[in-house]
CSV table of C-alpha atoms in Angstrom, one decimal:
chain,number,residue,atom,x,y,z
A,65,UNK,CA,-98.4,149.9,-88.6
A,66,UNK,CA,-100.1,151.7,-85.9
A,67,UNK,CA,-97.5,154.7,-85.3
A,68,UNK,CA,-97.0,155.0,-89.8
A,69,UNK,CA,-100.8,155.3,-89.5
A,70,UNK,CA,-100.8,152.7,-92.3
A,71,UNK,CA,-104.9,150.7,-91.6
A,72,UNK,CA,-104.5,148.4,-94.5
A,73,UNK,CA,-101.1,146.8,-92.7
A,74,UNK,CA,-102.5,147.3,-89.4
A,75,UNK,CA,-105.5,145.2,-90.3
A,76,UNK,CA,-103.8,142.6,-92.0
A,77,UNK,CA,-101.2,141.8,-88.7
A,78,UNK,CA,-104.4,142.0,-86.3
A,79,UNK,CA,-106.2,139.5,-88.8
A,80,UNK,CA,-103.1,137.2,-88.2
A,81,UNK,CA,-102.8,138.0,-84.8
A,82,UNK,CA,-106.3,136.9,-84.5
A,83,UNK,CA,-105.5,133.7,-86.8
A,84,UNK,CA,-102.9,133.0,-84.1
A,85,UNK,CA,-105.4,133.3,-80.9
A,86,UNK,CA,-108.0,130.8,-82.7
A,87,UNK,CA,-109.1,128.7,-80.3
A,88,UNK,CA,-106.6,129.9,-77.6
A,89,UNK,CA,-107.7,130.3,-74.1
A,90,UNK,CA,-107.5,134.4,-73.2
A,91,UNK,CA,-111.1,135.0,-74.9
A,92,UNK,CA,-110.3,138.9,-73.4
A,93,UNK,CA,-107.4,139.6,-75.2
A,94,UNK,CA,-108.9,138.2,-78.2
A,95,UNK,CA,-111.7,140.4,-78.2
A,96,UNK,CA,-109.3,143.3,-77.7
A,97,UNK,CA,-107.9,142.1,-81.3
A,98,UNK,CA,-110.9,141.6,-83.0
A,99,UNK,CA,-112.4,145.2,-81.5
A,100,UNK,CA,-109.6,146.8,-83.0
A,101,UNK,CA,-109.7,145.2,-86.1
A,102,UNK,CA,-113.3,146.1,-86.6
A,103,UNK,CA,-112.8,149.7,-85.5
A,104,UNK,CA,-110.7,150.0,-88.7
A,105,UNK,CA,-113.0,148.4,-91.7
A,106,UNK,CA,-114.2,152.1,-92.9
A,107,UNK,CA,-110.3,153.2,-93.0
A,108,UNK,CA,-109.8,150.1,-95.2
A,109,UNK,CA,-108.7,151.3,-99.3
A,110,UNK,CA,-111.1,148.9,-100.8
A,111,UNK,CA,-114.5,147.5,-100.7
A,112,UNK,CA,-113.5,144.2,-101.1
A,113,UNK,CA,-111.1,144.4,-98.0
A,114,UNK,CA,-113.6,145.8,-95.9
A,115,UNK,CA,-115.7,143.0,-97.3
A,116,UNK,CA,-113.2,140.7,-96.4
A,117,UNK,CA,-112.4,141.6,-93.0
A,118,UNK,CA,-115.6,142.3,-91.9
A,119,UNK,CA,-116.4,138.5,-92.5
A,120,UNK,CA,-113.3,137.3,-90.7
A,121,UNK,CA,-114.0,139.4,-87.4
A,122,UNK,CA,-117.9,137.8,-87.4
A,123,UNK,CA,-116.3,134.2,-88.0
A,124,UNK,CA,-114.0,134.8,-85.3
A,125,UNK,CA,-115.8,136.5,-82.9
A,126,UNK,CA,-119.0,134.5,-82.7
A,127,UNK,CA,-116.7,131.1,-81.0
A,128,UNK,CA,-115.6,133.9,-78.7
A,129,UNK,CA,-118.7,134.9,-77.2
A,130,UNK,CA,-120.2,131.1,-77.2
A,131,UNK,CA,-117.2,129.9,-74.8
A,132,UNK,CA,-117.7,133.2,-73.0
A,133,UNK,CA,-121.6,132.0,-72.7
A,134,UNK,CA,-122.8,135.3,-73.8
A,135,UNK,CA,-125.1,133.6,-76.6
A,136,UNK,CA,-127.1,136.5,-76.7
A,137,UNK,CA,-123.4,138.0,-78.3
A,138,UNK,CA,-123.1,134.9,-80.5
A,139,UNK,CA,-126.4,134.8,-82.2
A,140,UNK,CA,-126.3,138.4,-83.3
A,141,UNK,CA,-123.0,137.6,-84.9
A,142,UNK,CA,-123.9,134.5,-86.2
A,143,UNK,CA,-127.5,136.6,-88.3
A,144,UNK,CA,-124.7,139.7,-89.1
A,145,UNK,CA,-123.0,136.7,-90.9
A,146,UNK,CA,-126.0,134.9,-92.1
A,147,UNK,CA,-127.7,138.1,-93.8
A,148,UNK,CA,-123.8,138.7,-95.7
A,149,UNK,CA,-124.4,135.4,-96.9
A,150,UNK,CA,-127.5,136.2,-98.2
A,151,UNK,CA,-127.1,139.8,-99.6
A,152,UNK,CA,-122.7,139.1,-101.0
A,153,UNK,CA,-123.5,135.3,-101.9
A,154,UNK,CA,-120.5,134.4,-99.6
A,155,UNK,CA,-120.2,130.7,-99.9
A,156,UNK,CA,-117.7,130.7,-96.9
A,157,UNK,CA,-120.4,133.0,-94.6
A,158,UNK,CA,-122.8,130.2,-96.1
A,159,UNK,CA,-120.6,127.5,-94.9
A,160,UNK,CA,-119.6,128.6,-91.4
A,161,UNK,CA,-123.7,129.8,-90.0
A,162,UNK,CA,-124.6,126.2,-91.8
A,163,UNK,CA,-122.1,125.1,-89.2
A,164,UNK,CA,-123.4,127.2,-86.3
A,165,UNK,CA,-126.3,126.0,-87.1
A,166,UNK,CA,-125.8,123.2,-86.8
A,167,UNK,CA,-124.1,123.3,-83.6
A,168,UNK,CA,-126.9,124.7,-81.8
A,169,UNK,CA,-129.7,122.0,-82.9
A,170,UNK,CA,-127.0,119.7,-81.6
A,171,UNK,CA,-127.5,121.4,-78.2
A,172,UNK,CA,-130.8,121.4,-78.8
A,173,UNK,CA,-130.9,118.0,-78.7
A,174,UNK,CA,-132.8,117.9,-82.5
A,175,UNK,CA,-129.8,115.5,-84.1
A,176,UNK,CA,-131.9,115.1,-87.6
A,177,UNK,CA,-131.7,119.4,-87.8
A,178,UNK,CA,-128.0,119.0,-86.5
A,179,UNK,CA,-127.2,116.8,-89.6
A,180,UNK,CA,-129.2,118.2,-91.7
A,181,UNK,CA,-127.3,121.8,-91.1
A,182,UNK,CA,-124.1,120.3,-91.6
A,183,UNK,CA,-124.4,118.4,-94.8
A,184,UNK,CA,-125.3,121.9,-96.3
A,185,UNK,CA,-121.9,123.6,-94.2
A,186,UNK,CA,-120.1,120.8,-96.4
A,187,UNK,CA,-122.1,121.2,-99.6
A,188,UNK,CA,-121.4,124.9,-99.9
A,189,UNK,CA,-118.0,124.3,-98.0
A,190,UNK,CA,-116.6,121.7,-100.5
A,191,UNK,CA,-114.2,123.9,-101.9
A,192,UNK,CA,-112.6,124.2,-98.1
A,193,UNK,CA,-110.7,121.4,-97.1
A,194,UNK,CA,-110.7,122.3,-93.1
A,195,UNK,CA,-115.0,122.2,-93.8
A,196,UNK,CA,-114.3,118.5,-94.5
A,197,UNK,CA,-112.5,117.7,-91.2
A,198,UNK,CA,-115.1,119.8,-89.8
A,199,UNK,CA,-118.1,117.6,-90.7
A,200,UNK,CA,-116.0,114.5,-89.5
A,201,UNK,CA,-115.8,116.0,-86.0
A,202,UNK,CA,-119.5,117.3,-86.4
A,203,UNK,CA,-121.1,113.6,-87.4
A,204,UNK,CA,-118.8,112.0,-84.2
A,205,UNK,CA,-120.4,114.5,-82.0
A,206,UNK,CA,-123.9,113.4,-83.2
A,207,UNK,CA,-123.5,110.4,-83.3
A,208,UNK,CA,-121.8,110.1,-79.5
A,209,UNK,CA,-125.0,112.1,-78.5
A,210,UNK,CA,-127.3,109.5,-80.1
A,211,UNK,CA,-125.2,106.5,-78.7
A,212,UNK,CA,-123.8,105.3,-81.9
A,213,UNK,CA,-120.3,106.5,-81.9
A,214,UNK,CA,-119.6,102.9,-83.2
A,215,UNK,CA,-120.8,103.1,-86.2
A,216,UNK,CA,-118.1,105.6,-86.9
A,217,UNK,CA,-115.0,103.7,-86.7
A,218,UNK,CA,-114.6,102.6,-90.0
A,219,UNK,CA,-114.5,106.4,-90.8
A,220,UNK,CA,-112.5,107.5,-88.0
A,221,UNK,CA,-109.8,105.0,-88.7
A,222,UNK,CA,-109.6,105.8,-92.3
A,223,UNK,CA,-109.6,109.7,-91.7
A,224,UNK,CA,-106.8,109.3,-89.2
A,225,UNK,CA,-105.0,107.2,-91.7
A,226,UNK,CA,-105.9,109.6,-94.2
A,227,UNK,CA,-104.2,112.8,-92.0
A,228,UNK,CA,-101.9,111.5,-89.5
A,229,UNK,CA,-101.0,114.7,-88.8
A,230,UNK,CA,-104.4,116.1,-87.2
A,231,UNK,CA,-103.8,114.7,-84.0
A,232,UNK,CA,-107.3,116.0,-82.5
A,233,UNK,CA,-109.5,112.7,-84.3
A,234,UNK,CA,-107.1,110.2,-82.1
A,235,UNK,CA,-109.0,111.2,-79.2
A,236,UNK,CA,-112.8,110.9,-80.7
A,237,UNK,CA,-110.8,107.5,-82.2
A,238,UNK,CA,-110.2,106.0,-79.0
A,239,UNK,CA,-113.9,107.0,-77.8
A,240,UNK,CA,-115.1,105.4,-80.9
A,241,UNK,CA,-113.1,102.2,-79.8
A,242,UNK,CA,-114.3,101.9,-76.6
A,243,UNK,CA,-117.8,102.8,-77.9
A,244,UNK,CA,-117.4,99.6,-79.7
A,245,UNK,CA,-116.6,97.5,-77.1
A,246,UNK,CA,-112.6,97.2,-78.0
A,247,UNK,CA,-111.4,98.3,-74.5
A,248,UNK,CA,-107.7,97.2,-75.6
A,249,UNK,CA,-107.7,99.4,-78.4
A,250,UNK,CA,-108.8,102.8,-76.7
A,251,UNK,CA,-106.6,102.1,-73.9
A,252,UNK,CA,-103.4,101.8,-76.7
A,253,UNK,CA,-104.7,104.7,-78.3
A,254,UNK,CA,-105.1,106.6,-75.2
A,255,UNK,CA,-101.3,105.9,-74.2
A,256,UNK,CA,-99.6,106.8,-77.3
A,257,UNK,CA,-101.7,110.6,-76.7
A,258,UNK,CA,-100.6,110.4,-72.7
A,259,UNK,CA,-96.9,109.7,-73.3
A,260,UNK,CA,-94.9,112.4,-72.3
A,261,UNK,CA,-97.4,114.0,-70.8
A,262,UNK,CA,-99.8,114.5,-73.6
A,263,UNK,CA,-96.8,116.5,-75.5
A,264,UNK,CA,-98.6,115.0,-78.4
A,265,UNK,CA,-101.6,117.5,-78.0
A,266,UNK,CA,-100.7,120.6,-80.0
A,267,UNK,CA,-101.9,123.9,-78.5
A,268,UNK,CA,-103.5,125.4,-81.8
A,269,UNK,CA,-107.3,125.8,-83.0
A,270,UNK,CA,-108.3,121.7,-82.2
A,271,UNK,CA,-106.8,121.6,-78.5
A,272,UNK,CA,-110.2,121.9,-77.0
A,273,UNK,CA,-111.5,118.9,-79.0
A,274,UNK,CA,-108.8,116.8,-77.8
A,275,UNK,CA,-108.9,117.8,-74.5
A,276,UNK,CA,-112.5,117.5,-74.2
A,277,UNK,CA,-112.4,113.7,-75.4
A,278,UNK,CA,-109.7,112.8,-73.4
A,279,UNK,CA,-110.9,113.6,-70.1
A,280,UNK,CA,-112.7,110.2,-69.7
A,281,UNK,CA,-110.4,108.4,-71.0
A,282,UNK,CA,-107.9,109.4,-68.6
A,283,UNK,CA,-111.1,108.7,-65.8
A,284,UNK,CA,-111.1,105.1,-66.9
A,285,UNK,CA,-107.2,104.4,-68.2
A,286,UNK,CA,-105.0,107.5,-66.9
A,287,UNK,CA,-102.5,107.3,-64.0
A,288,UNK,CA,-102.5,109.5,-61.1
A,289,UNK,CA,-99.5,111.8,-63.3
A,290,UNK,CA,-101.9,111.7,-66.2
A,291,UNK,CA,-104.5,112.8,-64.3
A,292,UNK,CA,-102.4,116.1,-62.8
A,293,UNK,CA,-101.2,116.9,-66.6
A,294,UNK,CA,-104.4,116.9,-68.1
A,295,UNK,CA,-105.7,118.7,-65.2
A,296,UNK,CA,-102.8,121.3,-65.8
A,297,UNK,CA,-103.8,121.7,-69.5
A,298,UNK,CA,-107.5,121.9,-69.5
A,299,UNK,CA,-107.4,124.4,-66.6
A,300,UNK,CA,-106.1,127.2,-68.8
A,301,UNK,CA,-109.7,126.8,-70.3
A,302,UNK,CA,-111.3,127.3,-66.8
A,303,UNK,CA,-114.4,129.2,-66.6
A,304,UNK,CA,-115.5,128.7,-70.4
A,305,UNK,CA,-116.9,126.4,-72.6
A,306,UNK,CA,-115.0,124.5,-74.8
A,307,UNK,CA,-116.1,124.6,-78.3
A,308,UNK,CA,-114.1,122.8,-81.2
A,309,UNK,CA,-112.2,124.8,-83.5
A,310,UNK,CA,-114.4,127.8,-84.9
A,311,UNK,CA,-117.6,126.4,-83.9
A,312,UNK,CA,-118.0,123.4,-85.4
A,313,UNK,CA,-119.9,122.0,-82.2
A,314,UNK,CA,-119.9,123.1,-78.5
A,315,UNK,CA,-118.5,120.2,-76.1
A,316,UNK,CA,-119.0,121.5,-72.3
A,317,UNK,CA,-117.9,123.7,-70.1
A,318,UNK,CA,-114.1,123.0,-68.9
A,319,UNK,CA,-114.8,122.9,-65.5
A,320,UNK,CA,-117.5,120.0,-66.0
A,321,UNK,CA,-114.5,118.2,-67.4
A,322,UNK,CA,-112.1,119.2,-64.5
A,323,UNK,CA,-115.1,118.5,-61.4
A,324,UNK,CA,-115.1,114.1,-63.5
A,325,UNK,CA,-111.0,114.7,-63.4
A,326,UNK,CA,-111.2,115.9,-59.6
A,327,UNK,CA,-113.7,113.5,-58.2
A,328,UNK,CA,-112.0,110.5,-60.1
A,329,UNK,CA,-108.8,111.6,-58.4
A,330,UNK,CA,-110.9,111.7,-54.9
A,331,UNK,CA,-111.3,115.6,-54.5
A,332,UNK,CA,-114.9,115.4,-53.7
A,333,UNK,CA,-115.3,118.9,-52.4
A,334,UNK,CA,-113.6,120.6,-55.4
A,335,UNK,CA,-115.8,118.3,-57.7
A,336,UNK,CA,-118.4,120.1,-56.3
A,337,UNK,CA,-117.3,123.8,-57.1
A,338,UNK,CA,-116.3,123.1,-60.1
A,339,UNK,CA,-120.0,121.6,-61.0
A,340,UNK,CA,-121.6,124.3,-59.8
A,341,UNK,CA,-119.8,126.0,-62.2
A,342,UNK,CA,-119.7,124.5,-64.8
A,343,UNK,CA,-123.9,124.8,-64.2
A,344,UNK,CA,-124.0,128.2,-63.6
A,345,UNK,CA,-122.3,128.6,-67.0
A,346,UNK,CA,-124.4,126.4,-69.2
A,347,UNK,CA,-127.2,128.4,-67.3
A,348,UNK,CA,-126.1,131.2,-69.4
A,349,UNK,CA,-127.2,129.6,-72.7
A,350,UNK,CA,-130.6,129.4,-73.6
A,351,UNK,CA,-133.3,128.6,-75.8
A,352,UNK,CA,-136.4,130.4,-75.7
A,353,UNK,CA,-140.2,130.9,-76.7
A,354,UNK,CA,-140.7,134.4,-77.8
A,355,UNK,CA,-144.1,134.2,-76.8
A,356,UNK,CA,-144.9,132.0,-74.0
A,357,UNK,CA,-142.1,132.6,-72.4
A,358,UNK,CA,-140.7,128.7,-71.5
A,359,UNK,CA,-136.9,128.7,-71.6
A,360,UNK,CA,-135.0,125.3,-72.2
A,361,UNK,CA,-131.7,124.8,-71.0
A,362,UNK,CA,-128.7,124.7,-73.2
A,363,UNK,CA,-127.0,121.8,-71.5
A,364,UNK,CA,-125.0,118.9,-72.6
A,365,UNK,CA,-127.2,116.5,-75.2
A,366,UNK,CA,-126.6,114.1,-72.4
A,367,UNK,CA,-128.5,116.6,-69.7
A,368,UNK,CA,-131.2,117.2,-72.2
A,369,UNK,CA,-131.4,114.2,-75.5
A,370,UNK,CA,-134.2,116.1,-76.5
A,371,UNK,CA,-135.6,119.5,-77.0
A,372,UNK,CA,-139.4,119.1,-75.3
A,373,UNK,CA,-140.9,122.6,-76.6
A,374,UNK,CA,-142.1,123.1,-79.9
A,375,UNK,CA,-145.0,125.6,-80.3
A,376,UNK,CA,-145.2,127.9,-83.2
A,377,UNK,CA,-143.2,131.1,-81.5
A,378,UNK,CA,-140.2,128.5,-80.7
A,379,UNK,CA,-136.9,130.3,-81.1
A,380,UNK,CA,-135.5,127.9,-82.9
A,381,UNK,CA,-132.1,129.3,-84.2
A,382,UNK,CA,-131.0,126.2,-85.7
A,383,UNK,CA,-134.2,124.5,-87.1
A,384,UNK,CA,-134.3,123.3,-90.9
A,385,UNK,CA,-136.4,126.7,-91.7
A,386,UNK,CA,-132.6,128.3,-91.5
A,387,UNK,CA,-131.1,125.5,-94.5
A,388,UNK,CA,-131.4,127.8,-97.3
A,389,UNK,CA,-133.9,125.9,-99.9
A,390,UNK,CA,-134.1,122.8,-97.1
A,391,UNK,CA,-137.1,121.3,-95.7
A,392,UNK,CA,-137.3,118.4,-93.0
A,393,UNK,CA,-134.9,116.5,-92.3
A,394,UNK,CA,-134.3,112.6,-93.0
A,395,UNK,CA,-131.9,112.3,-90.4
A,396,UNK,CA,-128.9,111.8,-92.8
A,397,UNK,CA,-126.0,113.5,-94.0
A,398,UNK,CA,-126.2,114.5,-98.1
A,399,UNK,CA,-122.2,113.6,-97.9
A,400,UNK,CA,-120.3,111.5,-95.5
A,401,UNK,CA,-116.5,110.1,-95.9
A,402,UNK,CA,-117.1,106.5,-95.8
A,403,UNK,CA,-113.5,105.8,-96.7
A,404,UNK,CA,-109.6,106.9,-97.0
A,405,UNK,CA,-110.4,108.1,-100.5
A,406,UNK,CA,-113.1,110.1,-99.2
A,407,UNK,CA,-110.8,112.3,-96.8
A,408,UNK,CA,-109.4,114.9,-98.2
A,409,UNK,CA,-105.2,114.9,-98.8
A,410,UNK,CA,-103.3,117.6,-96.6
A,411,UNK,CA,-106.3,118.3,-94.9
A,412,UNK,CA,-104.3,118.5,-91.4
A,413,UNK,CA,-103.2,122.0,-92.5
A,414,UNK,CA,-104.9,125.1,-92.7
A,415,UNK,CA,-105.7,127.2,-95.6
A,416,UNK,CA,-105.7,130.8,-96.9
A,417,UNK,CA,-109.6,130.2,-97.4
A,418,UNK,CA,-110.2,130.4,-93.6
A,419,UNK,CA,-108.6,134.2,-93.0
């Protein structure tokens, strides 16, 4: 496409090229992509396909620069895509800041803004099937921050029933089961994911999640093997913050999950590197008060359960101000799957909607 000059064809195998790289650990070369692809939307025939692609490069660049902890990066992508919702009436622009959104008052610590952001990413997101596995993931990350992964199980039992297929909720599953005091039950879920040396963990756009949950589970259950192959995997993540799928939530940084791997094993002294950087990264990502100038830290909701500053000038990129036509929150989700017949069929796969 490049050498018949051809920008239409050119843009459509980047685009899948870029589909392909989702989630996947060389954030560089994924840029690269994505520059390219945006360096072509005024050669693009139609409106409607610069429309189209202009969107996709925001939704796919903005995880990018979060894992790379350049936020300053992912929250001017995340407003290019917020004001296209706004101006085009994109529901799936809409749908994916609502997410963003809601990942960062997760990180924030403010869990009733956190929900309330993503009960609106699956209002306007109904039509999207992968926006329904999305909130599933989204409501077990606030819930483990709050300390009631528990409550959870009945869902996360039915919506792995439901898609046996999406192999990245057995993980949260197990978490959820030892969360609820079933110790037998995480460890049996925890081997079926370890045999064969975690072969069972795809390497696609939810290979983050996974890893991130399993790492202390293998602390607590894994052999001194299972310990070395998760190392292997979640190393190619080194340097960077894992964040599930498209950025449905942030996790940590990898090498926070590598330092509990390391000293578990007994590597005290590589422990310790690997902290430090996992903080010097998480130092990267900040919240901030435009006017009196107090920065909070960006950490793990377990650092930092609750954002302390709140003065009129607050920054506050994902407060309830940002829900189009919202107002507080009351701490609960507009829709929830309670059950199987909540989870949407064939929702393992991934759909045309998301390119």
């Amino acid at each position: 496409a490049r050498l018949a000059n051809e920008p239409f064809e050119l843009a459509e195998a980047l685009a899948s090229r870029s589909f392909v790289m989702t989630g996947a650990p060389p954030l560089g070369e994924h840029l690269e992509v994505l520059t390219e692809l945006e360096g072509l939307l005024d050669s693009l025939p139609s409106a409607a396909d610069r429309d189209r692609h202009e969107q996709y490069v925001l939704r796919q660049r903005a995880p990018v620069h979060f894992r790379r902890g350049d936020r300053e990066a992912f929250d001017e992508d995340r407003e290019a895509l917020r004001r296209i919702a706004d101006e085009r009436q994109s529901w799936l622009a809409e749908a994916t800041v609502a997410m963003w959104d809601g990942m960062v008052s997760l990180f924030a610590g403010s869990y009733d803004e956190a929900e309330a952001h993503y009960g609106r990413m699956a209002e306007v997101g109904a039509r999207e099937p992968n926006f329904a596995n999305s909130l599933v993931a989204a409501l077990f990350q606030v819930r483990h921050a709050q300390g009631r992964a528990a409550e959870l199980r009945e869902v996360a039992e039915a919506t792995v029933a439901a898609a046996p297929g999406l192999v990245a909720f057995r993980p949260a599953l197990a978490r959820i089961q030892l969360a609820d005091d079933d110790e037998v039950a995480a460890e049996a879920t925890f081997r079926q994911l370890a045999t064969g040396g975690f072969t069972a963990i795809p390497q696609d756009v939810t290979e983050s999640f996974s890893l991130h949950h399993l790492i202390d589970l293998c602390v607590r259950f894994g052999s001194a093997d299972d310990h070395t192959l998760l190392r292997r995997r979640l190393a190619r993540f080194g340097g960077q913050y894992l964040v599930a799928a498209w950025g449905i939530c942030a996790l940590e940084p990898a090498d926070a999950g590598l330092a509990r791997l390391a000293e578990s094993a007994g590597n005290t002294d590589e422990a310790k590197e690997l902290s430090a950087a996992a903080a010097a990264l998480e130092g990267t990502i900040t919240i901030g008060c435009s006017t009196c100038g107090q920065i909070s830290g960006w950490p793990s909701p377990s650092a930092n359960p609750a954002h302390p500053h709140r003065c009129a000038s607050w920054r506050g990129y994902g407060s309830v101000a940002h829900v189009r036509g919202g107002s507080s929150s009351s701490g609960s989700l507009k829709r929830l799957p309670s059950s199987s017949a909540d989870v949407r069929p064939g929702s393992g796969s991934t759909t045309t909607a998301t390119r």
